[in-house]
CSV table of C-alpha atoms in Angstrom, one decimal:
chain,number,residue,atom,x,y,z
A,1,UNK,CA,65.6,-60.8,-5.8
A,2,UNK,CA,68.9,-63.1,-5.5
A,3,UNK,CA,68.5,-63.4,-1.8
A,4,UNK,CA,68.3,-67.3,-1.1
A,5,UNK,CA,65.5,-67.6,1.8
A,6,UNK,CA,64.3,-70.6,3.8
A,7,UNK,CA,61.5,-72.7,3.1
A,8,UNK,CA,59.8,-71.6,6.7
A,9,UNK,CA,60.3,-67.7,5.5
A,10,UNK,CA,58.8,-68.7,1.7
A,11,UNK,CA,55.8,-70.4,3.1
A,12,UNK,CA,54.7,-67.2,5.0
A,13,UNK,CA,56.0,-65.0,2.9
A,14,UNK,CA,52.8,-67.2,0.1
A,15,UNK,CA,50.4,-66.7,2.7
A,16,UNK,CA,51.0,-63.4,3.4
A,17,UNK,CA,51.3,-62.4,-0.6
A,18,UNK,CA,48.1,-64.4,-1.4
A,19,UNK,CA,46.2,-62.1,1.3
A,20,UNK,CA,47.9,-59.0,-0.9
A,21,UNK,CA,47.0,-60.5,-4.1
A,22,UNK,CA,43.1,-61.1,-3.3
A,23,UNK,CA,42.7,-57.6,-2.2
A,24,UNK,CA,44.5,-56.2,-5.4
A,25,UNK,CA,42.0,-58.9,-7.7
A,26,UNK,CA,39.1,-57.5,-5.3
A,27,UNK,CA,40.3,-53.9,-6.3
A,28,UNK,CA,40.7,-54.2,-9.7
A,29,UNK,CA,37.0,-56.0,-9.9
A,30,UNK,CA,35.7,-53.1,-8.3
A,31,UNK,CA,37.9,-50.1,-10.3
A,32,UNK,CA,36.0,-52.5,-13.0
A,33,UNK,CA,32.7,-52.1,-12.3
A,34,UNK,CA,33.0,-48.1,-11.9
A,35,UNK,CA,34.7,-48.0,-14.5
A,36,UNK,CA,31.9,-49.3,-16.2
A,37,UNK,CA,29.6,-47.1,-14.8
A,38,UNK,CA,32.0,-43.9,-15.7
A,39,UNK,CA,32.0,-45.1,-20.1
A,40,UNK,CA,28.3,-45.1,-19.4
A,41,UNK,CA,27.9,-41.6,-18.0
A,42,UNK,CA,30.1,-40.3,-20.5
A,43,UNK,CA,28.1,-41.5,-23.2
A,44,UNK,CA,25.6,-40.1,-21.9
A,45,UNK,CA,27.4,-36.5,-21.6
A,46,UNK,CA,28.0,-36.9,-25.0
A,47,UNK,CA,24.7,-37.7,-26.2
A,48,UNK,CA,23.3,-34.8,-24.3
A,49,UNK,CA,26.0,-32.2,-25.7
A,50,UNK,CA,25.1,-33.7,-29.5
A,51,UNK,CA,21.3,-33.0,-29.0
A,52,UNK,CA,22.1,-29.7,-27.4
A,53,UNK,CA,24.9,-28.3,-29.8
A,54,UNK,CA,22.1,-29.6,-32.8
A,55,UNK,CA,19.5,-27.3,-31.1
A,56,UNK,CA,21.5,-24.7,-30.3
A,57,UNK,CA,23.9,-24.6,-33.8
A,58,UNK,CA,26.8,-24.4,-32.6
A,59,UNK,CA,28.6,-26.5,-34.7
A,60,UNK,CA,32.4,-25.9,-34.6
A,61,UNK,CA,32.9,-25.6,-31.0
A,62,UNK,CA,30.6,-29.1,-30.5
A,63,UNK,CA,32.8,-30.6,-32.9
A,64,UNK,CA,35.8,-30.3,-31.2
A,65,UNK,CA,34.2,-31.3,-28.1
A,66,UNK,CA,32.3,-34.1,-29.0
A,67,UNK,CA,35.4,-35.4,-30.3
A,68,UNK,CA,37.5,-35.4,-27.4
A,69,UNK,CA,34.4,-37.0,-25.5
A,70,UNK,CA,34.4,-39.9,-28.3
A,71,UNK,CA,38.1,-40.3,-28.2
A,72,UNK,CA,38.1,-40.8,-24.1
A,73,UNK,CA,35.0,-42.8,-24.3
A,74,UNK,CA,36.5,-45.1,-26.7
A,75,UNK,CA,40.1,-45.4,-25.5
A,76,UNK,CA,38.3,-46.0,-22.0
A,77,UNK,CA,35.9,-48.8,-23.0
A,78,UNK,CA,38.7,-50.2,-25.0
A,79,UNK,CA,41.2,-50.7,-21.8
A,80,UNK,CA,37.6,-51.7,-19.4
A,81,UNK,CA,37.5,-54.7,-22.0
A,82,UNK,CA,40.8,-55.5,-21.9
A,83,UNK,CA,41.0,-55.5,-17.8
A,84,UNK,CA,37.7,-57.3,-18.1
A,85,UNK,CA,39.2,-60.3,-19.9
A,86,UNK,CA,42.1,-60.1,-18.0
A,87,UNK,CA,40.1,-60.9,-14.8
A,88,UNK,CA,38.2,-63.7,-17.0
A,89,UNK,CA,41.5,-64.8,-17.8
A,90,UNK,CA,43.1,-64.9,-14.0
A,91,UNK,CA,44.7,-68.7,-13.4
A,92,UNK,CA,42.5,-70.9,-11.4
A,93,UNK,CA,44.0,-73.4,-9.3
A,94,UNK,CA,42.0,-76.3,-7.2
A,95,UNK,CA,45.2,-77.0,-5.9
A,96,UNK,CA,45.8,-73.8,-4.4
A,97,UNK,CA,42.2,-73.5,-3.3
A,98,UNK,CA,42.4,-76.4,-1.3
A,99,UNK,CA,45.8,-75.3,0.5
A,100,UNK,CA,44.0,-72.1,0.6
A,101,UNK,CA,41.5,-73.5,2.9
A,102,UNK,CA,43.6,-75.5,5.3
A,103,UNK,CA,45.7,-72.1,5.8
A,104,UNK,CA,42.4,-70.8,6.8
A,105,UNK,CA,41.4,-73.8,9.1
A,106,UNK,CA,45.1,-73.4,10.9
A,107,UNK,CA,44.5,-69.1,11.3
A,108,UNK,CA,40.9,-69.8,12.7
A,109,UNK,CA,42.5,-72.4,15.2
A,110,UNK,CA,45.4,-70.6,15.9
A,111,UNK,CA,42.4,-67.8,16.7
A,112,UNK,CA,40.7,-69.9,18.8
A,113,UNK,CA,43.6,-71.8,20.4
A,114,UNK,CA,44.8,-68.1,21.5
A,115,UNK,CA,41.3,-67.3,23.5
A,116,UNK,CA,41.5,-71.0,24.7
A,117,UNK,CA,45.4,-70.0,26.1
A,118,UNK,CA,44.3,-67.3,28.0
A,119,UNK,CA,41.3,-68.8,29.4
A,120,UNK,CA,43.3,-71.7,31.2
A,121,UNK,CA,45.7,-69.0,32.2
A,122,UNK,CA,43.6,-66.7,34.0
A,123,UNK,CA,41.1,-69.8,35.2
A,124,UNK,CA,40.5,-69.2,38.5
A,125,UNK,CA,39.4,-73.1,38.9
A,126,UNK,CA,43.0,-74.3,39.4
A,127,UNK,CA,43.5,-74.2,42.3
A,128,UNK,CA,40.0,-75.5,43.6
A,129,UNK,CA,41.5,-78.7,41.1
A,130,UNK,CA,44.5,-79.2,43.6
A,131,UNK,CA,42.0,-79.1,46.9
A,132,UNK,CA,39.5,-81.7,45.2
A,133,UNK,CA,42.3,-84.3,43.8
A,134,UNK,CA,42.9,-84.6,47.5
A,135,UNK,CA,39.4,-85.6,48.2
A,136,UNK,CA,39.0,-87.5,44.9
A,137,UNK,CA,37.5,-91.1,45.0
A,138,UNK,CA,37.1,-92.4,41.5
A,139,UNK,CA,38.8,-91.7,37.7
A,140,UNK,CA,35.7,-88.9,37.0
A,141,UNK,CA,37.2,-87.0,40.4
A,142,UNK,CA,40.6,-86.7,38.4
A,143,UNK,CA,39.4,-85.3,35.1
A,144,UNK,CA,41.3,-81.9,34.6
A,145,UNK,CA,39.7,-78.6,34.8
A,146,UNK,CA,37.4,-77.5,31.9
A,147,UNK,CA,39.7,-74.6,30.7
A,148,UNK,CA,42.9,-76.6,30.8
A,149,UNK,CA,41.0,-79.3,28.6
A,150,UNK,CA,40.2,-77.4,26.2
A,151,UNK,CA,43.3,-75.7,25.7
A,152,UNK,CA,44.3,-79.1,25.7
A,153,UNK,CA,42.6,-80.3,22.7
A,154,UNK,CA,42.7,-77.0,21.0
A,155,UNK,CA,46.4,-77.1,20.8
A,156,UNK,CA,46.1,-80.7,19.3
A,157,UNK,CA,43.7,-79.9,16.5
A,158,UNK,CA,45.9,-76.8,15.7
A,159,UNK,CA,48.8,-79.0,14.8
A,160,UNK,CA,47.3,-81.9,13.5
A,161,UNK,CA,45.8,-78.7,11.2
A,162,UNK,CA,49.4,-77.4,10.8
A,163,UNK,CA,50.9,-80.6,10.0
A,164,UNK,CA,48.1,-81.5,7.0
A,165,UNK,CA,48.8,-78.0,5.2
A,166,UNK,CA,52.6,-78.2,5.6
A,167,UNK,CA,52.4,-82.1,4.3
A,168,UNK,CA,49.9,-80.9,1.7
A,169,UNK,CA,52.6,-78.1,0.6
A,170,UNK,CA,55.4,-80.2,0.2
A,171,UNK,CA,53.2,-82.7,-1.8
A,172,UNK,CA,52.0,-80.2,-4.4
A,173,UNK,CA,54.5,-77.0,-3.6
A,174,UNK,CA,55.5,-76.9,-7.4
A,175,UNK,CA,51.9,-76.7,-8.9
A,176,UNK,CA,51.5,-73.9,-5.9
A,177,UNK,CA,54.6,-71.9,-6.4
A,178,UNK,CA,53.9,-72.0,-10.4
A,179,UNK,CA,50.2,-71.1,-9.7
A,180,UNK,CA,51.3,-68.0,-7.2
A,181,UNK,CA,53.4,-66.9,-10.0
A,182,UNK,CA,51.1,-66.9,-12.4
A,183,UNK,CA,48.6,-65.1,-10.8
A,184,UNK,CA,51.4,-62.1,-9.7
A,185,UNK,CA,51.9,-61.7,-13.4
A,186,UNK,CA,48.4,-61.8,-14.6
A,187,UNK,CA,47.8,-58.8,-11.8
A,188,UNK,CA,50.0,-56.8,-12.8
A,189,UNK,CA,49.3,-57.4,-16.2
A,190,UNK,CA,45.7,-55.9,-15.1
A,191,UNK,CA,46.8,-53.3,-13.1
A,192,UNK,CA,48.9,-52.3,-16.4
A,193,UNK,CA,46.2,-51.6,-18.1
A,194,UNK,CA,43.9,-49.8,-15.9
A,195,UNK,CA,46.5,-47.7,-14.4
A,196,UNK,CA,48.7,-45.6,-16.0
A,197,UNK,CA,50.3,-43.0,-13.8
A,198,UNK,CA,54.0,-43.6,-13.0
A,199,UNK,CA,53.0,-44.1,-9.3
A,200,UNK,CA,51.8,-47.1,-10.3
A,201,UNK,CA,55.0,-48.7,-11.1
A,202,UNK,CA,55.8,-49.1,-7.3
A,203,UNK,CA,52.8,-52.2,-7.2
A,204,UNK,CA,54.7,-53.3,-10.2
A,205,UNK,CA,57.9,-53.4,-8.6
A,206,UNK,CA,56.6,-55.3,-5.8
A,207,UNK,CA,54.4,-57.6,-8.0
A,208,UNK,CA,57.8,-58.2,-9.5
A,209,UNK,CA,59.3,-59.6,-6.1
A,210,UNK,CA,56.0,-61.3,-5.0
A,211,UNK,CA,57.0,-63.5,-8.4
A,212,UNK,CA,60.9,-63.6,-8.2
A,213,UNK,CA,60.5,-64.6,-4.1
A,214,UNK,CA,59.7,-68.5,-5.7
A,215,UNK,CA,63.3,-68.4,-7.9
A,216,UNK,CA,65.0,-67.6,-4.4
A,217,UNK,CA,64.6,-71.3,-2.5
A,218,UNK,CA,67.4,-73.3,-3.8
A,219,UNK,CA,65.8,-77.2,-4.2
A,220,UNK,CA,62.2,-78.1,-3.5
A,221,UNK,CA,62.0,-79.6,-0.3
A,222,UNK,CA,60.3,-83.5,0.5
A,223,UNK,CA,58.5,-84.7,3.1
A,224,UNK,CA,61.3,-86.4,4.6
A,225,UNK,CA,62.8,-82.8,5.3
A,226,UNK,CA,59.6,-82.1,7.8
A,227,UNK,CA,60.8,-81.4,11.2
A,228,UNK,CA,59.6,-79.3,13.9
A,229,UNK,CA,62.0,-76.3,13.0
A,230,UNK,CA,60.8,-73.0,12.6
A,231,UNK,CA,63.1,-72.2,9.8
A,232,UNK,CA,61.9,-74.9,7.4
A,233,UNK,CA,57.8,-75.0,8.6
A,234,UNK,CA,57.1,-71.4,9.1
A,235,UNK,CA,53.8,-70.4,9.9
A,236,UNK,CA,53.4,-74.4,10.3
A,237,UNK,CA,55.9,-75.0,12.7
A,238,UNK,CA,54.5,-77.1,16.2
A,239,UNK,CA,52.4,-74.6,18.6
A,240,UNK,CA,53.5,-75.1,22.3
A,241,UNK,CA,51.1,-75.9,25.1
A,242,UNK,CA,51.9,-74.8,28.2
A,243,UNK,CA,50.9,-76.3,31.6
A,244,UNK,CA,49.5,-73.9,33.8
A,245,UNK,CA,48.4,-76.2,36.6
A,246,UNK,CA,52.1,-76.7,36.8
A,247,UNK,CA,53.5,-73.3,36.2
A,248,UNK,CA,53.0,-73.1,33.0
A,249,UNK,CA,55.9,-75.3,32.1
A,250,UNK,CA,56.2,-76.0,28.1
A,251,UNK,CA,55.0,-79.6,27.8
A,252,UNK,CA,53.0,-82.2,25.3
A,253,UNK,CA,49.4,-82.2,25.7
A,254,UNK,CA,49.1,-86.1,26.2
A,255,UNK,CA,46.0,-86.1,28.9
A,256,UNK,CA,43.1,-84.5,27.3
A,257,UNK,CA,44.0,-84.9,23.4
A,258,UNK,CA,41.6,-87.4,21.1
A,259,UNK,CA,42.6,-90.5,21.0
A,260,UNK,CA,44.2,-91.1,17.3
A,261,UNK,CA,46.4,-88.4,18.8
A,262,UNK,CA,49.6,-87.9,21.5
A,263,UNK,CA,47.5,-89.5,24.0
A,264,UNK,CA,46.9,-92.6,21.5
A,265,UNK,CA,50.3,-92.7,20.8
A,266,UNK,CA,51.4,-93.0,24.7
A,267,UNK,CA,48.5,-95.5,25.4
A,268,UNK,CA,49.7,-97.8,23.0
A,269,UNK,CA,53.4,-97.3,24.1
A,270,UNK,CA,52.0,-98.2,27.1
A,271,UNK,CA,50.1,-101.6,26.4
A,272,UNK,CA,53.4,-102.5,24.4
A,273,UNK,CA,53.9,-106.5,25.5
A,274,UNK,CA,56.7,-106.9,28.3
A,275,UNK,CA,55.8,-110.3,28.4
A,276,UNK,CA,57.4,-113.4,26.6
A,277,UNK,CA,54.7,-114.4,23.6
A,278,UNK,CA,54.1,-117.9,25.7
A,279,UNK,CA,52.5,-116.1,28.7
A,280,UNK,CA,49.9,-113.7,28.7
A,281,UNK,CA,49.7,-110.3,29.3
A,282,UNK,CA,49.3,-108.7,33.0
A,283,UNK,CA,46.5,-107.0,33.5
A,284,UNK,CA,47.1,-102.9,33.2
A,285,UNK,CA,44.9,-101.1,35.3
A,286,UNK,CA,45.0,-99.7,38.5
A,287,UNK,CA,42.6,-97.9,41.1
A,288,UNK,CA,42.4,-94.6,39.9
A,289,UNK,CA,43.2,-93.5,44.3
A,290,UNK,CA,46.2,-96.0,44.3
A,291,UNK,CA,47.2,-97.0,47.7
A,292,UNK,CA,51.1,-96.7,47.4
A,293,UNK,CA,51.3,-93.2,46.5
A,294,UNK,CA,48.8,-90.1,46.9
A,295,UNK,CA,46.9,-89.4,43.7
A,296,UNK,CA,48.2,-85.6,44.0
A,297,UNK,CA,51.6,-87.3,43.2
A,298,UNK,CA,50.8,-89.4,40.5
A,299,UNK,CA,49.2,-86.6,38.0
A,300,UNK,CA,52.6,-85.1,38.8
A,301,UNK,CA,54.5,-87.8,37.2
A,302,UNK,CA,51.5,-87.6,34.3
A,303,UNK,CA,52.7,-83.5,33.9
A,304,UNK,CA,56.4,-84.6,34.2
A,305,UNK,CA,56.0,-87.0,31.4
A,306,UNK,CA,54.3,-84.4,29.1
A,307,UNK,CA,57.1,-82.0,30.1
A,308,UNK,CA,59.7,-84.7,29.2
A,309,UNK,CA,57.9,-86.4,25.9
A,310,UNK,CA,59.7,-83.9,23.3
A,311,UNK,CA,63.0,-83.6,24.9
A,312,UNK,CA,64.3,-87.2,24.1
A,313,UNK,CA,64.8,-89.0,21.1
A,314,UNK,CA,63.0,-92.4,22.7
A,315,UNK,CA,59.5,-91.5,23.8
A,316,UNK,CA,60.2,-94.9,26.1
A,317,UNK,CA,62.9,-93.0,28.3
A,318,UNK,CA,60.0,-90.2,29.9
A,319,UNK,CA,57.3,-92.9,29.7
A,320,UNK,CA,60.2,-95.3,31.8
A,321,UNK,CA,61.1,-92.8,33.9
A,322,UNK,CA,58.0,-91.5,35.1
A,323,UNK,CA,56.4,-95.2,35.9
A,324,UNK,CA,59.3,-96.2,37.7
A,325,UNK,CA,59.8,-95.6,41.7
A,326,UNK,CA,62.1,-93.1,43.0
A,327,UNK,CA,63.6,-91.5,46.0
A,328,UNK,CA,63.7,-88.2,44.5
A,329,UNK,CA,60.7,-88.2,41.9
A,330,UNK,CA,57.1,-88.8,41.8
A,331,UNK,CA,56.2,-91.9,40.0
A,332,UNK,CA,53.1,-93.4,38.6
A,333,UNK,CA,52.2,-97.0,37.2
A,334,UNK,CA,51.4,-97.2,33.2
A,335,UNK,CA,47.8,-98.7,34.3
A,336,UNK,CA,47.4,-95.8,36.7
A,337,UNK,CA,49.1,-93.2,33.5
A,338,UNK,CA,46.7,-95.0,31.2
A,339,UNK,CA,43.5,-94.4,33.3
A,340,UNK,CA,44.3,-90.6,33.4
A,341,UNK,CA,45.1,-90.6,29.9
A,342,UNK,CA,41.4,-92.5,29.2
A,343,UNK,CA,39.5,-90.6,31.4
A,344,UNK,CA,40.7,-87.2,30.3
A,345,UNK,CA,39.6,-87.7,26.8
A,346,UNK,CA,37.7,-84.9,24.8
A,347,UNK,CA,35.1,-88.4,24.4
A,348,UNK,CA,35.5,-91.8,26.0
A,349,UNK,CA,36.5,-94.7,23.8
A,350,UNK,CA,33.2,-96.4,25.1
A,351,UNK,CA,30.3,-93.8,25.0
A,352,UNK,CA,27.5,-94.9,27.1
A,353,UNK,CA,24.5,-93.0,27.1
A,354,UNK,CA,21.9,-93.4,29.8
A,355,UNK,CA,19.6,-95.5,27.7
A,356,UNK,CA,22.4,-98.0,27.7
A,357,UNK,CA,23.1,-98.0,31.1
A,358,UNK,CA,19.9,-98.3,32.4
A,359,UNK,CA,19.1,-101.4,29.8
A,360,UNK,CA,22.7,-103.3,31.3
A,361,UNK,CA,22.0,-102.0,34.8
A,362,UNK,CA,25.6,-101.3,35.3
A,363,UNK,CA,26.8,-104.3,34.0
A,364,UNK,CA,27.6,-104.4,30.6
A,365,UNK,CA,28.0,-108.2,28.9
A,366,UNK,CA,31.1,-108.2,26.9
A,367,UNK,CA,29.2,-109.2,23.3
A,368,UNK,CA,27.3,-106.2,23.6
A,369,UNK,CA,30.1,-103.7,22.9
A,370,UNK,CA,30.3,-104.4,19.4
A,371,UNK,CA,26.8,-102.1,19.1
A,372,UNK,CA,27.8,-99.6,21.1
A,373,UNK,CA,31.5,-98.8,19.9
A,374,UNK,CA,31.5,-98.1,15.9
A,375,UNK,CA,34.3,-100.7,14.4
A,376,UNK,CA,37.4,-99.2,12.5
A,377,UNK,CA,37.3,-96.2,14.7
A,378,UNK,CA,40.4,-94.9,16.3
A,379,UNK,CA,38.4,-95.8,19.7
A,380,UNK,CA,37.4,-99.5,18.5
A,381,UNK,CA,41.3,-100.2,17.5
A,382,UNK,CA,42.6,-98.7,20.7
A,383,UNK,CA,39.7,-100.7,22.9
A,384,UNK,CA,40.5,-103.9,20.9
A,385,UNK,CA,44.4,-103.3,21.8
A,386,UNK,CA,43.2,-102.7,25.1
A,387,UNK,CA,41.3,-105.7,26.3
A,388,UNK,CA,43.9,-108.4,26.6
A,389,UNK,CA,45.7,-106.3,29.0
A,390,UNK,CA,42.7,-106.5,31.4
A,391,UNK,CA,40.6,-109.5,33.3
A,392,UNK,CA,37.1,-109.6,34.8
A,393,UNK,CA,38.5,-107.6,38.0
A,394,UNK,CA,41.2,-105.8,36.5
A,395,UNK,CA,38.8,-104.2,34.0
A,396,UNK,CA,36.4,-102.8,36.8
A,397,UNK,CA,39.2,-100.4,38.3
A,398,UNK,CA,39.4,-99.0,34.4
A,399,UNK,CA,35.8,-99.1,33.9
A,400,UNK,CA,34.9,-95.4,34.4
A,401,UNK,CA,37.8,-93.9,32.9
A,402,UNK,CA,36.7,-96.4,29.5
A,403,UNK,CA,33.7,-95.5,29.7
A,404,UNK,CA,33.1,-91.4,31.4
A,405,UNK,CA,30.4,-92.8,33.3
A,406,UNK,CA,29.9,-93.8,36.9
A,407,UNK,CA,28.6,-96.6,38.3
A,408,UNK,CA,29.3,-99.3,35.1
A,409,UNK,CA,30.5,-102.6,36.3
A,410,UNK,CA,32.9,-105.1,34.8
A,411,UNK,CA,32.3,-106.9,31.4
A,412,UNK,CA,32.1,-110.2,31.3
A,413,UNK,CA,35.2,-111.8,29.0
A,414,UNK,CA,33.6,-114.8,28.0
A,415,UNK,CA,32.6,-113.7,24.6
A,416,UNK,CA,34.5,-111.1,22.7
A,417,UNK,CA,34.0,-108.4,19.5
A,418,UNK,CA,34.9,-109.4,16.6
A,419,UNK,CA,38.5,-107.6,15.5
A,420,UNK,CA,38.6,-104.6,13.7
C-alpha cells in the first residue's frame, strides 16, 4: 500500500483494524478449541474401527483405512499444536492495552454524549427556562435546565477523554504502530496454518494491508502537531456542543463544565488583575438579578461568549466583548459572567451539606473553610484565586452561586485558609 494517508485517517483506520483483529484472535481461539475436540473424536473413530476390523478379520481393508485415519489424525494434531503456540505466542503489549482502554472510555462517552444530545434537544423544559429567568430572584433561579447541563458536562468529559488518548498516541505511537504490526503478522501467521483453502488468501491479503497501512504516514507526528483538525486527530478530533436554548447554535460549553475545565479556564481569565500591583483588587461579584440590565439579557451575552470563545485567536476578545456595554449587543459584567459560570457547575467549589449549614446557621466564619473544601483541589486553587477579588459584602451577592445552597451568608475575612 504506497498510498501516503493522514495521521487522523491512520488513527481510525488502528481502531477500527484492532476491532477486526480481536475478532479474527477470538476466531481462531475458538476453530482451536473444536479443533481439539474434532482430533479427539477421530481417535476415537479409529479406535473403534481397530477393535472392530480385529473382531471381525478383516484385515486388508482396515489397514488401509486405519491408515488414512492416523495420517489425518496426526497431520491435524500436528497443525492444532502449532496454532496453539501461535496463540501462546501472540505479542502482548501494556502499552496498547492502556490506549486500548481510553479508546474505549472516548466510544462509551461518545455513546452517552449522543443520548445526552438528543435529550436537550427534544427537552421540552426550555422553554418553561425562558418564563422562569424572568421571575428569577437569586443565582439557584438561573441554573440551566437539567438536560442542557448534562449535555453540558457530557460533552466536556468526552473531550477531555479524546484529548488523553490522542496525547497518549502521540507519546507512545511508535511502540503502538510496531505492536499493531506485530500482532497482523502473528494472525496471519495462525490463520496460515489452520486454514488452508485458497479462499483464505483474501484475509491474508488484507492482513497484509492492515500491516503495510503503518509504512504509509510519512514522519511520526509530536505533540506540538495537536490541533483541533480532523485530518490530523481523527476519531479524536474536538466534539461540538450545540446550544439549543439558543437555536442550537455551535458554541463552547463554558457554563455547566467542572471546574479544572473551559469554565475554569474563563473564571480565571476573568479574575485576571486590571489593577496596578499597589492597589487592591475590586471586588468581582454582582447580584445575580442585576439592576442595569434584565437577567434574560445577561445569560445571552453568557451564550454569545460560548458562541464566540473558539472563533478568535485571544480568548480575551469574546470575554471583552461580551462584558462590555453596547447599543447593539447584550452585555454582562465578568462578576455577574462569573456567578453564572459558578453556579452552573456540575458541583459547587464550596459543598455545603446540611449538617454544615445548620452548625454555621448561615453564616460561615472564614477559618472554617479550610475543613470543608479539600486543599490542592481544582475547587480549593480556584476559591483561593477567588477570594481577594471579594469583601465582606461583595462576597454575600456570590455566596449561593460558591456554594449551590440558599440562604448562606457572608464569610467573615478576618482570618484566612492557608494557600494551597
Amino acid at each position: 500500500m504506497s498510498k501516503q494517508i493522514g495521521l487522523g485517517s491512520l488513527l481510525q483506520a488502528l481502531i477500527n483494524e484492532s476491532k477486526e483483529l480481536d475478532a479474527l484472535e477470538t476466531l481462531a481461539r475458538e476453530r482451536c478449541i473444536r479443533e481439539e475436540q474434532d482430533v479427539q473424536y477421530l481417535k476415537g473413530i479409529r479406535e473403534s474401527f481397530l477393535a472392530d476390523t480385529e473382531r471381525t478379520g478383516a484385515n486388508r481393508l482396515a489397514s488401509a483405512v486405519e491408515s488414512a485415519l492416523y495420517s489425518e489424525t496426526t497431520q491435524r494434531a500436528i497443525e492444532l499444536k502449532g496454532a496453539t503456540a501461535a496463540i501462546s505466542d501472540l505479542p502482548y503489549s501494556s502499552e496498547w492495552n492502556t490506549f486500548q482502554k481510553l479508546v474505549n472510555q472516548v466510544e462509551e462517552l461518545e455513546h452517552k454524549c449522543a443520548v445526552a444530545e438528543v435529550a436537550a434537544r427534544t427537552s421540552m423544559s426550555f422553554e418553561e427556562f425562558w418564563g422562569s429567568v424572568r421571575s428569577a430572584h437569586s443565582w439557584l433561579d438561573l441554573r440551566l435546565p437539567r438536560e442542557d447541563l448534562d449535555y453540558r458536562v457530557a460533552v466536556s468529559r468526552l473531550n477531555v477523554e479524546k484529548d488523553n488518548a490522542f496525547s497518549y498516541y502521540v507519546n507512545k505511537q511508535d511502540g503502538l504502530r510496531r505492536h499493531h504490526q506485530k500482532r497482523c503478522s502473528a494472525i496471519q501467521t495462525i490463520f496460515g496454518i489452520l486454514y488452508k483453502d485458497s479462499q483464505i488468501m483474501a484475509i491474508h491479503s488484507i492482513l497484509q494491508d492492515y500491516s503495510e497501512v503503518l509504512d504509509s504516514v510519512p514522519q511520526s507526528p509530536t505533540l506540538f502537531d495537536i490541533r483541533d483538525d480532523g485530518e490530523l486527530r481523527g476519531p479524536f478530533n474536538k466534539t461540538k456542543y450545540f446550544n439549543y436554548l439558543r437555536g442550537g447554535s455551535e458554541s463552547s460549553p463554558i457554563f455547566g463544565s467542572p471546574i479544572d475545565s473551559i469554565s475554569g479556564t474563563v473564571g480565571r481569565q476573568i479574575l485576571e488583575p486590571i489593577h496596578t500591583p499597589s492597589s487592591p483588587p475590586p471586588p468581582i461579584f454582582t447580584p445575580a438579578i442585576p439592576s442595569e440590565m434584565s437577567v434574560e439579557k445577561c445569560i445571552l451575552a453568557g451564550f454569545k461568549l460560548e458562541e464566540l470563545w473558539d472563533k478568535w485567536d485571544s480568548n480575551f476578545g469574546p470575554l471583552h466583548i461580551v462584558s462590555h456595554p453596547s447599543r447593539h449587543e447584550n452585555y454582562a459584567t465578568k462578576g455577574w459572567l462569573l456567578g453564572f459560570i459558578l453556579v452552573n457547575l456540575p458541583t459547587p467549589i464550596l459543598p455545603l451539606g446540611e449538617d454544615v449549614i445548620r452548625r454555621y446557621r448561615g453564616r460561615m466564619p472564614r477559618q472554617s473553610i479550610a475543613t470543608v473544601i479539600k486543599s490542592h483541589t481544582p475547587e480549593y486553587m480556584f476559591f483561593h484565586k477567588l477570594w481577594r477579588h471579594t469583601n465582606d459584602v461583595n462576597i454575600k451577592d456570590g455566596a449561593e452561586a460558591i456554594t449551590h445552597a440558599k440562604q448562606v451568608g457572608y464569610w467573615n475575612r478576618s482570618t484566612a485558609p492557608e494557600a494551597p
